[in-house]
mmCIF file with all atom_site columns, C-alpha atoms in Angstrom:
data_model
loop_
_atom_site.group_PDB
_atom_site.id
_atom_site.type_symbol
_atom_site.label_atom_id
_atom_site.label_alt_id
_atom_site.label_comp_id
_atom_site.label_asym_id
_atom_site.label_entity_id
_atom_site.label_seq_id
_atom_site.pdbx_PDB_ins_code
_atom_site.Cartn_x
_atom_site.Cartn_y
_atom_site.Cartn_z
_atom_site.occupancy
_atom_site.B_iso_or_equiv
_atom_site.pdbx_formal_charge
_atom_site.auth_seq_id
_atom_site.auth_comp_id
_atom_site.auth_asym_id
_atom_site.auth_atom_id
_atom_site.pdbx_PDB_model_num
ATOM 1   C CA . MET J 1 1   ? -3.880  5.332   23.923  1.00 0.00 ? 182 MET J CA 1
ATOM 2   C CA . ASP J 1 2   ? -4.745  5.751   20.222  1.00 0.00 ? 183 ASP J CA 1
ATOM 3   C CA . ASP J 1 3   ? -4.001  9.507   20.543  1.00 0.00 ? 184 ASP J CA 1
ATOM 4   C CA . ASP J 1 4   ? -0.397  8.517   21.270  1.00 0.00 ? 185 ASP J CA 1
ATOM 5   C CA . PHE J 1 5   ? -0.209  6.482   18.036  1.00 0.00 ? 186 PHE J CA 1
ATOM 6   C CA . LYS J 1 6   ? 1.271   9.233   15.847  1.00 0.00 ? 187 LYS J CA 1
ATOM 7   C CA . SER J 1 7   ? 2.230   8.943   12.164  1.00 0.00 ? 188 SER J CA 1
ATOM 8   C CA . PHE J 1 8   ? 5.849   8.204   13.111  1.00 0.00 ? 189 PHE J CA 1
ATOM 9   C CA . HIS J 1 9   ? 4.681   5.260   15.250  1.00 0.00 ? 190 HIS J CA 1
ATOM 10  C CA . VAL J 1 10  ? 2.379   4.050   12.470  1.00 0.00 ? 191 VAL J CA 1
ATOM 11  C CA . GLY J 1 11  ? 5.368   3.920   10.093  1.00 0.00 ? 192 GLY J CA 1
ATOM 12  C CA . VAL J 1 12  ? 7.639   2.108   12.536  1.00 0.00 ? 193 VAL J CA 1
ATOM 13  C CA . SER J 1 13  ? 4.891   -0.385  13.435  1.00 0.00 ? 194 SER J CA 1
ATOM 14  C CA . ALA J 1 14  ? 3.978   -0.986  9.793   1.00 0.00 ? 195 ALA J CA 1
ATOM 15  C CA . GLU J 1 15  ? 7.590   -1.797  8.894   1.00 0.00 ? 196 GLU J CA 1
ATOM 16  C CA . ALA J 1 16  ? 7.970   -4.115  11.891  1.00 0.00 ? 197 ALA J CA 1
ATOM 17  C CA . PHE J 1 17  ? 4.773   -6.055  11.125  1.00 0.00 ? 198 PHE J CA 1
ATOM 18  C CA . THR J 1 18  ? 5.777   -6.286  7.468   1.00 0.00 ? 199 THR J CA 1
ATOM 19  C CA . ALA J 1 19  ? 9.270   -7.576  8.226   1.00 0.00 ? 200 ALA J CA 1
ATOM 20  C CA . GLY J 1 20  ? 7.789   -10.099 10.654  1.00 0.00 ? 201 GLY J CA 1
ATOM 21  C CA . LEU J 1 21  ? 5.320   -11.434 8.085   1.00 0.00 ? 202 LEU J CA 1
ATOM 22  C CA . PHE J 1 22  ? 7.959   -11.833 5.398   1.00 0.00 ? 203 PHE J CA 1
ATOM 23  C CA . ALA J 1 23  ? 10.229  -13.624 7.908   1.00 0.00 ? 204 ALA J CA 1
ATOM 24  C CA . ARG J 1 24  ? 7.296   -15.850 8.928   1.00 0.00 ? 205 ARG J CA 1
ATOM 25  C CA . CYS J 1 25  ? 7.013   -16.838 5.261   1.00 0.00 ? 206 CYS J CA 1
ATOM 26  C CA . GLY J 1 26  ? 10.674  -17.899 5.206   1.00 0.00 ? 207 GLY J CA 1
ATOM 27  C CA . LEU J 1 27  ? 12.121  -14.957 3.300   1.00 0.00 ? 208 LEU J CA 1
ATOM 28  C CA . ASP J 1 28  ? 15.416  -13.240 4.059   1.00 0.00 ? 209 ASP J CA 1
ATOM 29  C CA . ILE J 1 29  ? 14.884  -9.631  5.144   1.00 0.00 ? 210 ILE J CA 1
ATOM 30  C CA . SER J 1 30  ? 17.251  -6.706  4.735   1.00 0.00 ? 211 SER J CA 1
ATOM 31  C CA . VAL J 1 31  ? 16.255  -3.598  6.684   1.00 0.00 ? 212 VAL J CA 1
ATOM 32  C CA . GLN J 1 32  ? 17.829  -0.309  5.634   1.00 0.00 ? 213 GLN J CA 1
ATOM 33  C CA . TYR J 1 33  ? 20.413  1.351   7.785   1.00 0.00 ? 214 TYR J CA 1
ATOM 34  C CA . GLY J 1 34  ? 20.613  5.128   7.913   1.00 0.00 ? 215 GLY J CA 1
ATOM 35  C CA . ALA J 1 35  ? 18.610  7.462   5.693   1.00 0.00 ? 216 ALA J CA 1
ATOM 36  C CA . ASN J 1 36  ? 15.660  5.859   3.929   1.00 0.00 ? 217 ASN J CA 1
ATOM 37  C CA . GLN J 1 37  ? 15.931  5.051   0.252   1.00 0.00 ? 218 GLN J CA 1
ATOM 38  C CA . PRO J 1 38  ? 13.235  6.920   -1.675  1.00 0.00 ? 219 PRO J CA 1
ATOM 39  C CA . GLU J 1 39  ? 11.693  3.848   -3.310  1.00 0.00 ? 220 GLU J CA 1
ATOM 40  C CA . TYR J 1 40  ? 11.764  1.128   -0.666  1.00 0.00 ? 221 TYR J CA 1
ATOM 41  C CA . ASP J 1 41  ? 12.009  0.347   3.043   1.00 0.00 ? 222 ASP J CA 1
ATOM 42  C CA . LEU J 1 42  ? 12.974  -3.343  3.030   1.00 0.00 ? 223 LEU J CA 1
ATOM 43  C CA . ILE J 1 43  ? 14.464  -5.854  0.648   1.00 0.00 ? 224 ILE J CA 1
ATOM 44  C CA . VAL J 1 44  ? 13.153  -9.408  0.788   1.00 0.00 ? 225 VAL J CA 1
ATOM 45  C CA . ALA J 1 45  ? 14.689  -12.410 -0.923  1.00 0.00 ? 226 ALA J CA 1
ATOM 46  C CA . LYS J 1 46  ? 13.934  -16.060 -1.476  1.00 0.00 ? 227 LYS J CA 1
ATOM 47  C CA . GLY J 1 47  ? 16.615  -17.950 -3.353  1.00 0.00 ? 228 GLY J CA 1
ATOM 48  C CA . ASP J 1 48  ? 17.601  -15.763 -6.288  1.00 0.00 ? 229 ASP J CA 1
ATOM 49  C CA . LYS J 1 49  ? 14.329  -13.816 -6.256  1.00 0.00 ? 230 LYS J CA 1
ATOM 50  C CA . LEU J 1 50  ? 14.479  -10.313 -4.795  1.00 0.00 ? 231 LEU J CA 1
ATOM 51  C CA . LEU J 1 51  ? 11.824  -7.677  -4.109  1.00 0.00 ? 232 LEU J CA 1
ATOM 52  C CA . LYS J 1 52  ? 12.116  -4.095  -2.910  1.00 0.00 ? 233 LYS J CA 1
ATOM 53  C CA . VAL J 1 53  ? 9.287   -3.393  -0.481  1.00 0.00 ? 234 VAL J CA 1
ATOM 54  C CA . SER J 1 54  ? 7.804   0.035   0.090   1.00 0.00 ? 235 SER J CA 1
ATOM 55  C CA . VAL J 1 55  ? 5.806   -0.063  3.326   1.00 0.00 ? 236 VAL J CA 1
ATOM 56  C CA . LYS J 1 56  ? 2.889   2.318   3.792   1.00 0.00 ? 237 LYS J CA 1
ATOM 57  C CA . GLY J 1 57  ? 1.128   2.373   7.141   1.00 0.00 ? 238 GLY J CA 1
ATOM 58  C CA . SER J 1 58  ? -2.245  3.940   7.898   1.00 0.00 ? 239 SER J CA 1
ATOM 59  C CA . LYS J 1 59  ? -4.637  4.291   10.805  1.00 0.00 ? 240 LYS J CA 1
ATOM 60  C CA . ASP J 1 60  ? -7.502  5.997   8.928   1.00 0.00 ? 241 ASP J CA 1
ATOM 61  C CA . GLY J 1 61  ? -8.506  3.457   6.252   1.00 0.00 ? 242 GLY J CA 1
ATOM 62  C CA . SER J 1 62  ? -6.601  5.022   3.362   1.00 0.00 ? 243 SER J CA 1
ATOM 63  C CA . TRP J 1 63  ? -3.165  5.732   1.950   1.00 0.00 ? 244 TRP J CA 1
ATOM 64  C CA . GLY J 1 64  ? -2.350  9.039   0.284   1.00 0.00 ? 245 GLY J CA 1
ATOM 65  C CA . LEU J 1 65  ? -0.020  8.149   -2.565  1.00 0.00 ? 246 LEU J CA 1
ATOM 66  C CA . THR J 1 66  ? -0.119  10.622  -5.451  1.00 0.00 ? 247 THR J CA 1
ATOM 67  C CA . GLN J 1 67  ? -1.141  14.008  -3.969  1.00 0.00 ? 248 GLN J CA 1
ATOM 68  C CA . SER J 1 68  ? 2.259   15.552  -4.633  1.00 0.00 ? 249 SER J CA 1
ATOM 69  C CA . TYR J 1 69  ? 1.872   14.831  -8.361  1.00 0.00 ? 250 TYR J CA 1
ATOM 70  C CA . ILE J 1 70  ? -1.627  16.261  -8.947  1.00 0.00 ? 251 ILE J CA 1
ATOM 71  C CA . GLU J 1 71  ? -1.983  19.284  -11.218 1.00 0.00 ? 252 GLU J CA 1
ATOM 72  C CA . ASN J 1 72  ? -5.211  20.722  -12.617 1.00 0.00 ? 253 ASN J CA 1
ATOM 73  C CA . ALA J 1 73  ? -7.270  17.847  -11.172 1.00 0.00 ? 254 ALA J CA 1
ATOM 74  C CA . ASP J 1 74  ? -5.500  15.404  -13.537 1.00 0.00 ? 255 ASP J CA 1
ATOM 75  C CA . TYR J 1 75  ? -5.721  12.300  -11.343 1.00 0.00 ? 256 TYR J CA 1
ATOM 76  C CA . HIS J 1 76  ? -4.644  9.914   -14.100 1.00 0.00 ? 257 HIS J CA 1
ATOM 77  C CA . GLY J 1 77  ? -1.619  12.075  -14.910 1.00 0.00 ? 258 GLY J CA 1
ATOM 78  C CA . ALA J 1 78  ? -0.648  12.111  -11.219 1.00 0.00 ? 259 ALA J CA 1
ATOM 79  C CA . VAL J 1 79  ? -0.796  8.312   -11.148 1.00 0.00 ? 260 VAL J CA 1
ATOM 80  C CA . ASP J 1 80  ? 1.350   8.097   -14.300 1.00 0.00 ? 261 ASP J CA 1
ATOM 81  C CA . GLN J 1 81  ? 4.003   10.360  -12.740 1.00 0.00 ? 262 GLN J CA 1
ATOM 82  C CA . TRP J 1 82  ? 3.942   8.298   -9.537  1.00 0.00 ? 263 TRP J CA 1
ATOM 83  C CA . LEU J 1 83  ? 4.286   5.052   -11.525 1.00 0.00 ? 264 LEU J CA 1
ATOM 84  C CA . ALA J 1 84  ? 7.313   6.416   -13.396 1.00 0.00 ? 265 ALA J CA 1
ATOM 85  C CA . LYS J 1 85  ? 9.170   6.624   -10.047 1.00 0.00 ? 266 LYS J CA 1
ATOM 86  C CA . HIS J 1 86  ? 8.936   2.873   -9.385  1.00 0.00 ? 267 HIS J CA 1
ATOM 87  C CA . LYS J 1 87  ? 11.069  0.082   -10.811 1.00 0.00 ? 268 LYS J CA 1
ATOM 88  C CA . GLY J 1 88  ? 10.065  -3.458  -11.762 1.00 0.00 ? 269 GLY J CA 1
ATOM 89  C CA . LYS J 1 89  ? 11.122  -5.235  -8.567  1.00 0.00 ? 270 LYS J CA 1
ATOM 90  C CA . THR J 1 90  ? 9.238   -2.882  -6.235  1.00 0.00 ? 271 THR J CA 1
ATOM 91  C CA . ILE J 1 91  ? 6.081   -3.936  -4.436  1.00 0.00 ? 272 ILE J CA 1
ATOM 92  C CA . PHE J 1 92  ? 3.994   -2.114  -1.869  1.00 0.00 ? 273 PHE J CA 1
ATOM 93  C CA . CYS J 1 93  ? 2.985   -3.467  1.484   1.00 0.00 ? 274 CYS J CA 1
ATOM 94  C CA . LEU J 1 94  ? -0.080  -1.570  2.727   1.00 0.00 ? 275 LEU J CA 1
ATOM 95  C CA . VAL J 1 95  ? -0.622  -1.883  6.470   1.00 0.00 ? 276 VAL J CA 1
ATOM 96  C CA . GLN J 1 96  ? -3.944  -0.780  7.995   1.00 0.00 ? 277 GLN J CA 1
ATOM 97  C CA . PHE J 1 97  ? -4.370  -0.228  11.741  1.00 0.00 ? 278 PHE J CA 1
ATOM 98  C CA . LYS J 1 98  ? -7.891  1.285   11.630  1.00 0.00 ? 279 LYS J CA 1
ATOM 99  C CA . ASN J 1 99  ? -10.254 -0.609  13.970  1.00 0.00 ? 280 ASN J CA 1
ATOM 100 C CA . THR J 1 100 ? -7.542  -2.943  15.263  1.00 0.00 ? 281 THR J CA 1
ATOM 101 C CA . GLU J 1 101 ? -6.811  -3.526  18.932  1.00 0.00 ? 282 GLU J CA 1
ATOM 102 C CA . ILE J 1 102 ? -3.461  -3.917  20.647  1.00 0.00 ? 283 ILE J CA 1
ATOM 103 C CA . GLY J 1 103 ? -2.492  -7.572  20.225  1.00 0.00 ? 284 GLY J CA 1
ATOM 104 C CA . GLU J 1 104 ? -4.312  -7.908  16.891  1.00 0.00 ? 285 GLU J CA 1
ATOM 105 C CA . MET J 1 105 ? -2.574  -8.011  13.542  1.00 0.00 ? 286 MET J CA 1
ATOM 106 C CA . PRO J 1 106 ? -3.253  -5.041  11.281  1.00 0.00 ? 287 PRO J CA 1
ATOM 107 C CA . ARG J 1 107 ? -4.744  -5.833  7.879   1.00 0.00 ? 288 ARG J CA 1
ATOM 108 C CA . ILE J 1 108 ? -1.909  -6.122  5.373   1.00 0.00 ? 289 ILE J CA 1
ATOM 109 C CA . TYR J 1 109 ? -2.036  -6.081  1.584   1.00 0.00 ? 290 TYR J CA 1
ATOM 110 C CA . ILE J 1 110 ? 0.687   -6.474  -1.039  1.00 0.00 ? 291 ILE J CA 1
ATOM 111 C CA . ALA J 1 111 ? 0.493   -5.122  -4.580  1.00 0.00 ? 292 ALA J CA 1
ATOM 112 C CA . THR J 1 112 ? 2.636   -3.934  -7.451  1.00 0.00 ? 293 THR J CA 1
ATOM 113 C CA . PRO J 1 113 ? 2.785   -0.246  -8.357  1.00 0.00 ? 294 PRO J CA 1
ATOM 114 C CA . GLU J 1 114 ? 0.923   -1.082  -11.584 1.00 0.00 ? 295 GLU J CA 1
ATOM 115 C CA . GLU J 1 115 ? -1.918  -2.735  -9.672  1.00 0.00 ? 296 GLU J CA 1
ATOM 116 C CA . ILE J 1 116 ? -2.158  0.240   -7.339  1.00 0.00 ? 297 ILE J CA 1
ATOM 117 C CA . GLY J 1 117 ? -2.042  2.655   -10.277 1.00 0.00 ? 298 GLY J CA 1
ATOM 118 C CA . LYS J 1 118 ? -4.935  0.872   -11.972 1.00 0.00 ? 299 LYS J CA 1
ATOM 119 C CA . ARG J 1 119 ? -6.965  0.895   -8.742  1.00 0.00 ? 300 ARG J CA 1
ATOM 120 C CA . LEU J 1 120 ? -6.285  4.640   -8.295  1.00 0.00 ? 301 LEU J CA 1
ATOM 121 C CA . LYS J 1 121 ? -7.308  5.377   -11.898 1.00 0.00 ? 302 LYS J CA 1
ATOM 122 C CA . ASP J 1 122 ? -10.500 3.304   -11.567 1.00 0.00 ? 303 ASP J CA 1
ATOM 123 C CA . SER J 1 123 ? -11.438 5.050   -8.298  1.00 0.00 ? 304 SER J CA 1
ATOM 124 C CA . ALA J 1 124 ? -14.226 7.627   -8.056  1.00 0.00 ? 305 ALA J CA 1
ATOM 125 C CA . LYS J 1 125 ? -16.117 6.061   -10.947 1.00 0.00 ? 306 LYS J CA 1
ATOM 126 C CA . GLY J 1 126 ? -13.104 6.268   -13.266 1.00 0.00 ? 307 GLY J CA 1
ATOM 127 C CA . ARG J 1 127 ? -12.252 9.913   -12.522 1.00 0.00 ? 308 ARG J CA 1
ATOM 128 C CA . GLY J 1 128 ? -9.276  8.771   -10.502 1.00 0.00 ? 309 GLY J CA 1
ATOM 129 C CA . GLU J 1 129 ? -8.017  9.529   -6.999  1.00 0.00 ? 310 GLU J CA 1
ATOM 130 C CA . THR J 1 130 ? -4.831  10.447  -5.147  1.00 0.00 ? 311 THR J CA 1
ATOM 131 C CA . ILE J 1 131 ? -5.894  8.331   -2.176  1.00 0.00 ? 312 ILE J CA 1
ATOM 132 C CA . LEU J 1 132 ? -6.055  4.544   -2.125  1.00 0.00 ? 313 LEU J CA 1
ATOM 133 C CA . TYR J 1 133 ? -9.000  3.502   0.046   1.00 0.00 ? 314 TYR J CA 1
ATOM 134 C CA . GLU J 1 134 ? -9.243  0.206   1.859   1.00 0.00 ? 315 GLU J CA 1
ATOM 135 C CA . TYR J 1 135 ? -13.047 0.629   1.655   1.00 0.00 ? 316 TYR J CA 1
ATOM 136 C CA . HIS J 1 136 ? -14.895 3.822   0.741   1.00 0.00 ? 317 HIS J CA 1
ATOM 137 C CA . GLU J 1 137 ? -18.565 4.407   -0.080  1.00 0.00 ? 318 GLU J CA 1
ATOM 138 C CA . TRP J 1 138 ? -19.014 7.611   -2.071  1.00 0.00 ? 319 TRP J CA 1
ATOM 139 C CA . SER J 1 139 ? -21.769 9.887   -0.733  1.00 0.00 ? 320 SER J CA 1
ATOM 140 C CA . SER J 1 140 ? -24.639 11.287  -2.768  1.00 0.00 ? 321 SER J CA 1
ATOM 141 C CA . ARG J 1 141 ? -22.819 14.623  -3.238  1.00 0.00 ? 322 ARG J CA 1
ATOM 142 C CA . ALA J 1 142 ? -19.638 13.067  -4.684  1.00 0.00 ? 323 ALA J CA 1
ATOM 143 C CA . HIS J 1 143 ? -18.746 12.607  -8.351  1.00 0.00 ? 324 HIS J CA 1
ATOM 144 C CA . ALA J 1 144 ? -18.775 8.841   -7.768  1.00 0.00 ? 325 ALA J CA 1
ATOM 145 C CA . ALA J 1 145 ? -22.076 8.850   -5.835  1.00 0.00 ? 326 ALA J CA 1
ATOM 146 C CA . GLY J 1 146 ? -23.401 5.369   -5.131  1.00 0.00 ? 327 GLY J CA 1
ATOM 147 C CA . THR J 1 147 ? -20.156 3.551   -5.872  1.00 0.00 ? 328 THR J CA 1
ATOM 148 C CA . ILE J 1 148 ? -17.689 1.788   -3.584  1.00 0.00 ? 329 ILE J CA 1
ATOM 149 C CA . ASP J 1 149 ? -13.915 1.782   -3.904  1.00 0.00 ? 330 ASP J CA 1
ATOM 150 C CA . LYS J 1 150 ? -12.056 -1.006  -2.110  1.00 0.00 ? 331 LYS J CA 1
ATOM 151 C CA . ILE J 1 151 ? -8.830  -2.901  -2.178  1.00 0.00 ? 332 ILE J CA 1
ATOM 152 C CA . PRO J 1 152 ? -9.210  -6.184  -4.073  1.00 0.00 ? 333 PRO J CA 1
ATOM 153 C CA . ASP J 1 153 ? -9.364  -9.274  -1.862  1.00 0.00 ? 334 ASP J CA 1
ATOM 154 C CA . SER J 1 154 ? -6.554  -10.756 -3.973  1.00 0.00 ? 335 SER J CA 1
ATOM 155 C CA . TRP J 1 155 ? -4.147  -8.204  -2.446  1.00 0.00 ? 336 TRP J CA 1
ATOM 156 C CA . LYS J 1 156 ? -4.508  -9.633  1.077   1.00 0.00 ? 337 LYS J CA 1
ATOM 157 C CA . PHE J 1 157 ? -1.157  -10.776 2.399   1.00 0.00 ? 338 PHE J CA 1
ATOM 158 C CA . SER J 1 158 ? -0.875  -14.544 2.004   1.00 0.00 ? 339 SER J CA 1
ATOM 159 C CA . THR J 1 159 ? 1.823   -17.033 1.066   1.00 0.00 ? 340 THR J CA 1
ATOM 160 C CA . ARG J 1 160 ? 0.016   -17.588 -2.220  1.00 0.00 ? 341 ARG J CA 1
ATOM 161 C CA . ARG J 1 161 ? -0.003  -13.874 -3.041  1.00 0.00 ? 342 ARG J CA 1
ATOM 162 C CA . LEU J 1 162 ? 3.645   -13.552 -2.013  1.00 0.00 ? 343 LEU J CA 1
ATOM 163 C CA . GLU J 1 163 ? 4.684   -16.512 -4.187  1.00 0.00 ? 344 GLU J CA 1
ATOM 164 C CA . GLU J 1 164 ? 2.849   -14.956 -7.138  1.00 0.00 ? 345 GLU J CA 1
ATOM 165 C CA . LEU J 1 165 ? 4.735   -11.673 -6.725  1.00 0.00 ? 346 LEU J CA 1
ATOM 166 C CA . LEU J 1 166 ? 8.081   -13.433 -6.259  1.00 0.00 ? 347 LEU J CA 1
ATOM 167 C CA . LYS J 1 167 ? 7.496   -15.552 -9.366  1.00 0.00 ? 348 LYS J CA 1
ATOM 168 C CA . ASN J 1 168 ? 6.933   -12.396 -11.422 1.00 0.00 ? 349 ASN J CA 1
ATOM 169 C CA . ALA J 1 169 ? 9.945   -10.569 -9.927  1.00 0.00 ? 350 ALA J CA 1
#
């Protein structure tokens, strides 16, 4: 069955799980109609606080975010270009289906573009990366041999994390 779970399905599922979680937390959800906006997939609101949510789904343990910006192996420059495309009220919802069964929730994280940019720049022992890893141990042949890149526990989707992001919106 997992062979049938194509990238299109990952994206649709990720958005549905994300919208459901925000609704479960009591937020108003606005889902786009028609062609996708380039910066966000959903808008969530609580009172007068509003966030644009870019949803990124994955089934392999990572999210490719800045590959289209890389030139001459300048990972930090690619991150800076990517960051310049995002506005202050945008957050990312990272949805991971790797090693989840039907009927289980995927692992979901929420972070600002700035937080993601810092994590990408710190990756690979400070060299930087175009891929955000949920958890990655660098092999002995890699530049970052012996190090581990992982998403901070503080990014896990929770009402506390959501309230923190809304407060800073």
